[in-house]
Tab-separated table of C-alpha atoms and ligand atoms in Angstrom:
chain	number	residue	atom	x	y	z
A	1	MET	CA	0.654	-8.654	5.881
A	2	LYS	CA	-0.685	-4.959	7.488
A	3	ALA	CA	0.686	-2.320	8.826
A	4	LEU	CA	0.582	0.870	10.198
A	5	VAL	CA	2.440	2.693	7.273
A	6	PHE	CA	3.339	6.556	6.531
A	7	THR	CA	3.641	7.979	3.295
A	8	HIS	CA	4.917	11.613	3.294
A	9	ASN	CA	3.257	14.263	1.114
A	10	LEU	CA	3.258	17.698	1.535
A	11	ALA	CA	-0.364	18.462	-0.058
A	12	ARG	CA	-1.840	15.798	1.977
A	13	GLU	CA	-0.121	16.700	5.225
A	14	ALA	CA	-0.735	20.777	4.733
A	15	ALA	CA	-4.426	19.611	3.479
A	16	VAL	CA	-4.999	17.451	6.657
A	17	THR	CA	-3.408	20.136	9.113
A	18	VAL	CA	-5.654	22.111	8.353
A	19	ALA	CA	-8.508	20.415	8.655
A	20	GLY	CA	-7.121	18.873	12.061
A	21	ARG	CA	-7.573	21.393	13.669
A	22	LEU	CA	-11.213	21.917	13.587
A	23	ASP	CA	-11.645	17.669	14.484
A	24	LYS	CA	-8.645	15.830	14.923
A	25	ARG	CA	-10.427	12.722	13.397
A	26	ALA	CA	-8.619	14.274	10.012
A	27	PHE	CA	-5.499	13.050	11.554
A	28	VAL	CA	-6.840	9.680	11.252
A	29	SER	CA	-9.203	9.832	8.192
A	30	LYS	CA	-8.542	8.405	4.631
A	31	TYR	CA	-7.010	11.590	3.434
A	32	ALA	CA	-4.875	11.432	6.401
A	33	PRO	CA	-0.901	10.804	5.243
A	34	VAL	CA	-0.840	7.506	7.614
A	35	ALA	CA	-3.176	4.578	6.943
A	36	LEU	CA	-3.560	0.570	8.142
A	37	ALA	CA	-2.035	-0.823	4.694
A	38	ASP	CA	-1.567	-4.491	3.192
A	39	VAL	CA	2.872	-3.716	2.880
A	40	PRO	CA	4.597	-6.903	1.456
A	41	GLU	CA	6.469	-9.130	3.951
A	42	PRO	CA	9.031	-7.727	5.973
A	43	ARG	CA	12.132	-8.350	3.799
A	44	LEU	CA	16.329	-8.638	4.893
A	45	PRO	CA	17.876	-5.938	4.593
A	46	ALA	CA	21.494	-8.371	4.919
A	47	PRO	CA	21.319	-12.116	5.433
A	48	ASP	CA	22.518	-12.197	9.267
A	49	TRP	CA	19.125	-10.279	9.816
A	50	VAL	CA	15.822	-12.143	11.523
A	51	ILE	CA	12.209	-12.035	11.397
A	52	CYS	CA	10.233	-11.569	14.469
A	53	ASP	CA	6.410	-11.946	15.190
A	54	THR	CA	4.898	-8.908	16.734
A	55	LEU	CA	2.845	-9.925	20.265
A	56	MET	CA	2.413	-6.306	21.566
A	57	SER	CA	3.850	-2.621	20.444
A	58	GLY	CA	3.124	0.399	22.544
A	59	LEU	CA	1.625	3.734	20.490
A	60	CYS	CA	4.426	6.237	21.858
A	61	GLY	CA	4.291	9.707	22.193
A	62	SER	CA	6.481	10.516	19.112
A	63	ASP	CA	4.158	7.894	16.847
A	64	ALA	CA	0.899	10.174	17.860
A	65	LYS	CA	3.139	13.428	17.234
A	66	GLN	CA	3.607	12.058	13.565
A	67	ILE	CA	0.602	10.881	13.092
A	68	LEU	CA	-1.154	14.412	14.461
A	69	LEU	CA	0.972	16.304	12.042
A	70	ASN	CA	3.227	18.184	15.368
A	71	GLY	CA	6.084	19.421	13.549
A	72	ALA	CA	8.122	21.687	11.175
A	73	ARG	CA	9.440	21.658	8.453
A	74	ASP	CA	12.740	22.868	9.367
A	75	ASN	CA	13.161	19.956	12.187
A	76	PRO	CA	16.463	19.190	12.245
A	77	LEU	CA	15.703	15.228	11.541
A	78	THR	CA	13.844	14.752	8.904
A	79	ALA	CA	16.818	14.946	7.429
A	80	LEU	CA	17.409	11.244	8.845
A	81	LEU	CA	13.975	10.249	7.825
A	82	SER	CA	12.627	8.046	4.833
A	83	PHE	CA	9.625	7.455	3.289
A	84	PRO	CA	7.513	5.589	3.262
A	85	HIS	CA	7.761	3.519	6.521
A	86	VAL	CA	5.750	1.283	9.395
A	87	LEU	CA	5.935	3.384	12.233
A	88	GLY	CA	6.491	1.969	15.781
A	89	HIS	CA	9.873	1.119	18.090
A	90	GLU	CA	8.442	-0.093	21.254
A	91	VAL	CA	7.697	-4.443	20.881
A	92	VAL	CA	7.747	-7.441	22.660
A	93	ALA	CA	8.322	-9.868	19.773
A	94	ARG	CA	8.807	-13.652	19.294
A	95	ARG	CA	12.404	-14.220	16.754
A	96	ARG	CA	11.053	-16.753	13.812
A	97	ASP	CA	14.479	-18.223	14.189
A	98	SER	CA	14.614	-19.119	18.327
A	99	GLY	CA	11.092	-19.039	18.746
A	100	GLN	CA	12.913	-16.452	21.870
A	101	ARG	CA	11.037	-13.861	22.947
A	102	VAL	CA	12.872	-10.385	22.390
A	103	VAL	CA	12.485	-7.013	23.017
A	104	VAL	CA	14.199	-4.918	20.205
A	105	ASN	CA	16.817	-1.581	20.454
A	106	PRO	CA	15.476	-0.184	17.570
A	107	TRP	CA	18.701	2.183	17.082
A	108	LEU	CA	19.536	1.683	13.565
A	109	SER	CA	22.843	2.701	14.100
A	110	CYS	CA	26.365	1.594	12.576
A	111	GLY	CA	26.041	-2.698	13.599
A	112	PRO	CA	22.286	-3.087	12.255
A	113	ARG	CA	23.432	-1.119	9.211
A	114	GLY	CA	26.508	-3.655	8.771
A	115	VAL	CA	28.857	-0.070	8.806
A	116	GLU	CA	32.655	-1.665	9.823
A	117	PRO	CA	34.242	-0.286	11.771
A	118	LEU	CA	31.752	1.035	14.133
A	119	CYS	CA	31.954	4.995	14.297
A	120	PRO	CA	33.023	6.248	18.101
A	121	ALA	CA	29.512	6.180	19.172
A	122	CYS	CA	28.646	2.889	18.848
A	123	ALA	CA	32.301	1.834	19.597
A	124	GLU	CA	30.696	3.113	23.197
A	125	GLY	CA	27.648	1.871	23.202
A	126	ARG	CA	25.804	5.377	22.709
A	127	TYR	CA	23.961	4.588	19.686
A	128	PRO	CA	21.403	7.807	19.211
A	129	TRP	CA	24.930	9.181	18.533
A	130	CYS	CA	25.865	7.431	15.609
A	131	ARG	CA	27.031	9.117	12.665
A	132	SER	CA	26.017	6.221	10.205
A	133	PHE	CA	22.075	6.932	10.050
A	134	THR	CA	22.503	7.631	6.383
A	135	LYS	CA	24.762	4.607	5.519
A	136	GLY	CA	25.477	0.856	5.128
A	137	ASP	CA	22.085	-1.142	4.067
A	138	LEU	CA	19.525	0.669	5.454
A	139	PRO	CA	18.145	4.530	3.913
A	140	PRO	CA	18.541	7.635	6.368
A	141	SER	CA	16.632	6.304	9.267
A	142	ILE	CA	17.836	6.753	13.136
A	143	HIS	CA	15.079	4.057	14.601
A	144	LEU	CA	12.658	1.051	13.698
A	145	GLY	CA	10.005	3.353	12.689
A	146	ASN	CA	10.733	5.557	10.693
A	147	CYS	CA	13.130	3.808	8.096
A	148	ALA	CA	11.761	2.851	4.553
A	149	GLY	CA	14.064	-0.703	4.607
A	150	ALA	CA	13.359	-2.358	7.143
A	151	VAL	CA	9.429	-2.422	8.951
A	152	GLY	CA	8.404	-1.286	11.964
A	153	ALA	CA	6.477	-2.622	14.856
A	154	HIS	CA	2.885	-2.019	13.908
A	155	GLY	CA	2.382	-4.680	11.691
A	156	GLU	CA	2.404	-8.343	12.089
A	157	ARG	CA	6.218	-9.111	11.976
A	158	PHE	CA	9.025	-6.876	11.080
A	159	SER	CA	12.905	-7.717	10.645
A	160	ALA	CA	16.065	-6.980	12.969
A	161	HIS	CA	20.009	-7.406	13.046
A	162	PRO	CA	20.427	-9.608	15.739
A	163	SER	CA	22.145	-7.476	17.629
A	164	GLN	CA	18.916	-5.561	18.292
A	165	LEU	CA	17.212	-8.123	19.974
A	166	PHE	CA	17.299	-8.686	23.982
A	167	ASP	CA	16.173	-12.138	25.949
A	168	VAL	CA	13.160	-11.414	28.283
A	169	PRO	CA	13.519	-13.523	31.145
A	170	ASP	CA	10.446	-15.689	31.563
A	171	ASP	CA	9.496	-14.421	34.773
A	172	VAL	CA	9.182	-10.926	33.072
A	173	PRO	CA	5.319	-10.586	31.387
A	174	ASP	CA	4.749	-8.694	27.940
A	175	ASP	CA	3.098	-5.563	29.474
A	176	ALA	CA	6.404	-5.542	31.198
A	177	ALA	CA	8.858	-6.331	28.524
A	178	VAL	CA	7.545	-3.932	25.999
A	179	LEU	CA	7.829	-0.826	28.449
A	180	ALA	CA	11.456	-2.025	28.217
A	181	ASP	CA	12.120	1.749	25.440
A	182	PRO	CA	10.763	3.519	27.064
A	183	VAL	CA	11.522	3.106	30.784
A	184	SER	CA	14.875	3.202	29.633
A	185	VAL	CA	14.430	6.373	27.905
A	186	SER	CA	13.859	7.831	31.485
A	187	LEU	CA	16.299	6.071	32.721
A	188	ARG	CA	18.955	7.344	30.411
A	189	SER	CA	17.942	10.993	31.414
A	190	ILE	CA	18.718	10.261	35.430
A	191	LEU	CA	22.152	9.146	34.930
A	192	LEU	CA	22.660	12.289	33.273
A	193	SER	CA	22.072	14.460	36.155
A	194	PRO	CA	21.297	12.443	38.978
A	195	PRO	CA	19.446	13.994	41.929
A	196	PRO	CA	21.825	15.932	43.995
A	197	ALA	CA	21.956	14.746	47.876
A	198	SER	CA	19.880	17.385	49.298
A	199	LEU	CA	17.427	18.390	47.323
A	200	PRO	CA	14.434	17.632	45.682
A	201	VAL	CA	13.538	17.596	42.250
A	202	LEU	CA	11.120	17.581	39.700
A	203	VAL	CA	9.628	15.769	37.102
A	204	TYR	CA	7.469	17.901	34.635
A	205	GLY	CA	4.899	15.330	33.091
A	206	SER	CA	1.584	13.220	32.199
A	207	GLY	CA	2.742	10.777	30.217
A	208	THR	CA	4.847	7.095	30.404
A	209	LEU	CA	7.990	8.795	30.252
A	210	ALA	CA	7.006	10.985	33.311
A	211	PHE	CA	5.826	8.355	35.092
A	212	ALA	CA	9.436	6.087	34.500
A	213	ALA	CA	11.058	8.871	35.677
A	214	ILE	CA	9.325	8.667	39.122
A	215	ALA	CA	9.747	5.037	39.429
A	216	LEU	CA	13.370	4.961	38.432
A	217	LEU	CA	13.612	8.208	40.934
A	218	ARG	CA	11.928	5.960	44.012
A	219	LYS	CA	13.728	2.350	42.717
A	220	LEU	CA	17.250	4.169	42.278
A	221	PHE	CA	17.236	7.474	44.967
A	222	PRO	CA	14.748	6.221	47.782
A	223	ALA	CA	16.068	9.123	50.215
A	224	THR	CA	15.230	11.989	47.282
A	225	GLU	CA	11.999	13.973	47.634
A	226	ILE	CA	10.396	13.483	43.925
A	227	TRP	CA	7.846	16.093	43.438
A	228	ALA	CA	5.858	15.437	39.972
A	229	ALA	CA	4.093	18.297	38.229
A	230	THR	CA	1.808	16.808	36.869
A	231	ARG	CA	-2.515	17.177	35.728
A	232	PRO	CA	-4.464	16.143	38.216
A	233	GLY	CA	-7.403	13.140	38.873
A	234	ALA	CA	-5.841	9.886	37.277
A	235	ARG	CA	-2.792	10.870	36.453
A	236	GLY	CA	-1.792	12.442	39.974
A	237	ARG	CA	-2.992	9.372	41.642
A	238	LEU	CA	-0.891	7.144	39.124
A	239	ALA	CA	2.449	9.837	40.105
A	240	ALA	CA	2.048	8.901	43.698
A	241	ARG	CA	1.502	5.394	43.066
A	242	MET	CA	4.916	5.625	41.570
A	243	GLY	CA	6.384	7.184	43.992
A	244	ALA	CA	6.234	10.717	43.994
A	245	ASP	CA	6.024	12.119	47.452
A	246	ALA	CA	4.171	15.417	46.599
A	247	VAL	CA	1.821	16.091	43.559
A	248	LEU	CA	2.188	20.027	42.241
A	249	THR	CA	-0.247	21.410	39.393
A	250	SER	CA	1.314	21.598	35.774
A	251	ALA	CA	-0.110	24.920	35.229
A	252	PRO	CA	2.813	27.253	35.191
A	253	ASP	CA	2.113	30.367	37.104
A	254	ASP	CA	0.688	27.991	39.968
A	255	LEU	CA	3.460	25.390	40.343
A	256	VAL	CA	6.507	28.872	40.197
A	257	ALA	CA	3.829	29.408	43.270
A	258	GLU	CA	3.653	25.694	44.737
A	259	VAL	CA	7.310	25.411	44.665
A	260	ALA	CA	8.289	28.667	46.336
A	261	ARG	CA	5.574	27.470	49.333
A	262	ARG	CA	7.407	24.131	49.213
A	263	CYS	CA	11.222	25.826	49.305
A	264	GLY	CA	10.487	28.511	51.452
A	265	ALA	CA	11.221	30.922	48.339
A	266	ARG	CA	10.439	34.416	47.652
A	267	ALA	CA	9.011	35.025	44.543
A	268	LEU	CA	10.863	37.489	42.325
A	269	SER	CA	7.977	39.270	39.809
A	270	PRO	CA	9.300	40.691	37.287
A	271	TRP	CA	7.925	44.232	36.160
A	272	SER	CA	5.576	42.530	33.002
A	273	GLY	CA	5.322	38.685	32.829
A	274	LYS	CA	6.018	35.582	34.997
A	275	ASP	CA	7.254	34.821	38.521
A	276	TRP	CA	10.592	33.185	39.128
A	277	LEU	CA	12.565	31.677	41.955
A	278	GLN	CA	16.199	31.591	43.184
A	279	ASP	CA	15.599	27.816	45.583
A	280	GLY	CA	13.450	24.947	43.874
A	281	PRO	CA	14.383	21.950	43.011
A	282	GLY	CA	17.948	20.763	41.811
A	283	VAL	CA	17.125	18.995	38.935
A	284	VAL	CA	14.332	18.937	36.445
A	285	TYR	CA	13.050	16.211	34.174
A	286	ASP	CA	11.123	17.443	31.974
A	287	THR	CA	9.151	14.942	29.380
A	288	ILE	CA	7.381	16.844	27.058
A	289	GLY	CA	9.574	19.834	25.926
A	290	SER	CA	7.818	22.377	24.944
A	291	THR	CA	7.811	26.720	25.302
A	292	GLU	CA	6.060	26.338	27.775
A	293	THR	CA	7.740	23.424	30.453
A	294	VAL	CA	11.537	24.860	29.781
A	295	GLU	CA	10.414	28.332	30.231
A	296	THR	CA	8.591	26.953	34.284
A	297	SER	CA	11.312	25.098	34.842
A	298	LEU	CA	14.392	27.660	34.281
A	299	ARG	CA	12.286	30.030	36.261
A	300	LEU	CA	11.668	27.857	38.725
A	301	LEU	CA	15.267	25.488	39.341
A	302	GLN	CA	17.244	26.347	41.974
A	303	SER	CA	20.394	28.657	41.142
A	304	GLY	CA	22.875	26.454	40.078
A	305	GLY	CA	20.665	23.785	38.709
A	306	THR	CA	20.139	21.413	35.904
A	307	LEU	CA	17.092	20.417	33.331
A	308	VAL	CA	16.856	17.721	31.130
A	309	VAL	CA	14.914	17.714	28.427
A	310	SER	CA	13.694	14.166	27.282
A	311	GLY	CA	10.671	15.547	25.069
A	312	VAL	CA	10.894	17.506	22.628
A	313	GLU	CA	7.774	20.004	21.155
A	314	PRO	CA	8.030	22.297	18.041
A	315	PRO	CA	10.283	25.465	19.306
A	316	LYS	CA	8.684	29.341	19.877
A	317	ARG	CA	10.487	32.148	21.613
A	318	PHE	CA	10.586	32.423	25.274
A	319	GLU	CA	12.001	34.635	28.451
A	320	TRP	CA	15.360	32.731	29.009
A	321	THR	CA	17.257	35.170	30.749
A	322	PRO	CA	16.644	32.902	34.208
A	323	LEU	CA	18.946	30.326	32.306
A	324	TYR	CA	22.197	32.477	32.546
A	325	PHE	CA	21.526	34.863	35.425
A	326	LYS	CA	21.123	31.118	37.115
A	327	GLU	CA	23.734	29.889	35.710
A	328	LEU	CA	21.433	26.890	34.898
A	329	SER	CA	22.292	23.166	32.796
A	330	VAL	CA	20.036	22.029	30.347
A	331	ILE	CA	20.691	18.818	29.004
A	332	GLY	CA	19.293	17.242	25.999
A	333	SER	CA	18.603	13.107	26.703
A	334	ASN	CA	18.278	11.252	23.806
A	335	GLY	CA	16.879	7.205	23.482
A	336	PHE	CA	19.696	4.788	25.055
A	337	GLY	CA	22.614	2.361	24.700
A	338	ILE	CA	25.062	0.894	27.296
A	339	GLU	CA	24.355	3.042	30.389
A	340	GLU	CA	25.987	2.597	33.593
A	341	LEU	CA	24.273	2.052	36.836
A	342	SER	CA	25.478	1.114	40.304
A	343	GLY	CA	29.119	0.424	38.411
A	344	VAL	CA	27.863	-1.503	35.788
A	345	ARG	CA	28.354	-0.716	32.780
A	346	LYS	CA	25.752	-2.872	30.350
A	347	HIS	CA	22.247	-2.242	28.321
A	348	ALA	CA	19.400	-0.439	29.356
A	349	PHE	CA	17.687	-3.134	28.571
A	350	GLU	CA	19.450	-5.373	30.679
A	351	HIS	CA	19.400	-3.415	33.396
A	352	TYR	CA	15.358	-2.432	32.649
A	353	PHE	CA	14.892	-6.093	33.228
A	354	ASP	CA	16.926	-6.132	36.088
A	355	LEU	CA	15.263	-3.598	38.106
A	356	VAL	CA	12.366	-5.199	36.875
A	357	HIS	CA	13.408	-8.526	38.702
A	358	ALA	CA	14.337	-6.137	42.061
A	359	GLY	CA	10.197	-4.888	42.152
A	360	LEU	CA	10.162	-2.022	39.690
A	361	ASP	CA	6.368	-2.060	38.387
A	362	VAL	CA	5.464	0.524	35.610
A	363	THR	CA	2.999	-1.360	34.065
A	364	PRO	CA	0.246	0.609	36.207
A	365	VAL	CA	1.474	3.046	33.010
A	366	ILE	CA	-0.631	1.157	30.882
A	367	THR	CA	-4.276	2.368	30.519
A	368	HIS	CA	-5.609	1.069	27.329
A	369	ARG	CA	-5.113	-2.089	24.340
A	370	PHE	CA	-6.618	-2.174	21.148
A	371	PRO	CA	-6.410	-4.605	18.207
A	372	LEU	CA	-4.245	-2.647	15.212
A	373	ARG	CA	-7.135	-2.398	13.279
A	374	ARG	CA	-8.956	0.062	15.283
A	375	TRP	CA	-5.165	2.351	15.328
A	376	ASP	CA	-7.267	5.399	14.565
A	377	GLU	CA	-8.858	4.743	17.476
A	378	ALA	CA	-6.146	4.844	19.630
A	379	VAL	CA	-4.354	7.405	18.261
A	380	LEU	CA	-8.128	9.616	18.901
A	381	ALA	CA	-7.533	8.572	22.623
A	382	LEU	CA	-4.164	9.709	22.976
A	383	ALA	CA	-4.631	13.280	21.482
A	384	HIS	CA	-7.895	13.967	23.679
A	385	SER	CA	-5.618	12.639	26.855
A	386	ARG	CA	-7.353	15.137	28.787
A	387	SER	CA	-10.260	13.183	28.936
A	388	THR	CA	-9.525	9.465	27.758
A	389	GLY	CA	-6.897	9.564	30.504
A	390	ALA	CA	-4.526	8.062	28.506
A	391	VAL	CA	-0.981	7.192	29.224
A	392	LYS	CA	0.722	4.295	27.352
A	393	ILE	CA	-1.491	2.167	24.764
A	394	LEU	CA	-0.868	-1.231	23.725
A	395	PHE	CA	-1.452	-2.750	20.192
A	396	GLU	CA	-1.850	-6.622	19.295
A	397	PRO	CA	-1.599	-7.289	15.928
B	401	ZN	ZN1	9.476	5.637	21.891
B	402	ZN	ZN1	27.600	4.417	14.897
């Protein structure tokens, strides 16, 4: 069957990285470590696994980052990957055994690995904290899409452990179902630090996680004032449509100035470098996690406020004095699992389907669809999102 395969090869990656600086097409060329390839039918790592036929899969920002080789060799997560692997972890599919339409909890934690007893994190449903990512029936890997022993979702078929599969209610269309994964990522980041009662919050970013966060905040906290730091144009309009009360610039210095104006705060100017504030939003949900967005968030947060980082870009030096001076909290947010919402503990996907039934609609983030064989155009559309307007791109096998 056809699937999108990533084969690790340092020499190739180095050469393509150099060529890609001149022209991003290098990252999807025949010299790139990723290719649409013929792969064997998915195997069952253990007898209780089931085959699923992909209906559609979502191109995640992390897939694009990997294909565009936007990472460093010292990234700690390289300890938890195995190659070659089929990419893809956002998917709506049909189970071969029952015909049921399902979405997939991609975490390859104790349950799917056949590790017993479950580690303490898995016992609590906090799968991203699992201590077994290198143990059990599978090679080292974190989730479907980076595992050499279980193919990911960017292919015609894949296999999954039954504990990973969640039935999609009949009245939830495929387009809404395939967003269960990214919306759950944003749900987790909000639940880690919900909006404070009397302060605005800021959502930083122009991708699926940002728009999902805005839609969730609007639904769950109707009284909260939500600001979006989003690219102007179609992205800004989408942020407003998802429920942002104000769409602010995403240019760092202008953003700090705009927040100051809105809060009636006085911008403080150091001897050199960027202004900062003591009053601003109570929480920033940073879906990008670059040095630029983290630094800017620390400068514009309310004293005592919280930065929740759900995206991650390669690190660089930045001026982090406001972190200690304003006694800010920085929280990392990773994936999802069993989450508590309004006193009910269940899997994030189950909360998501409840919210869809209650009117949550994040599907306007879907901007492009491609057959999987045109994966290269899809990746370039996301890489050039400033001009193409791409937010969520879906593949059909
Ligand atoms: Zn993802
Ligand atoms: Zn575990």
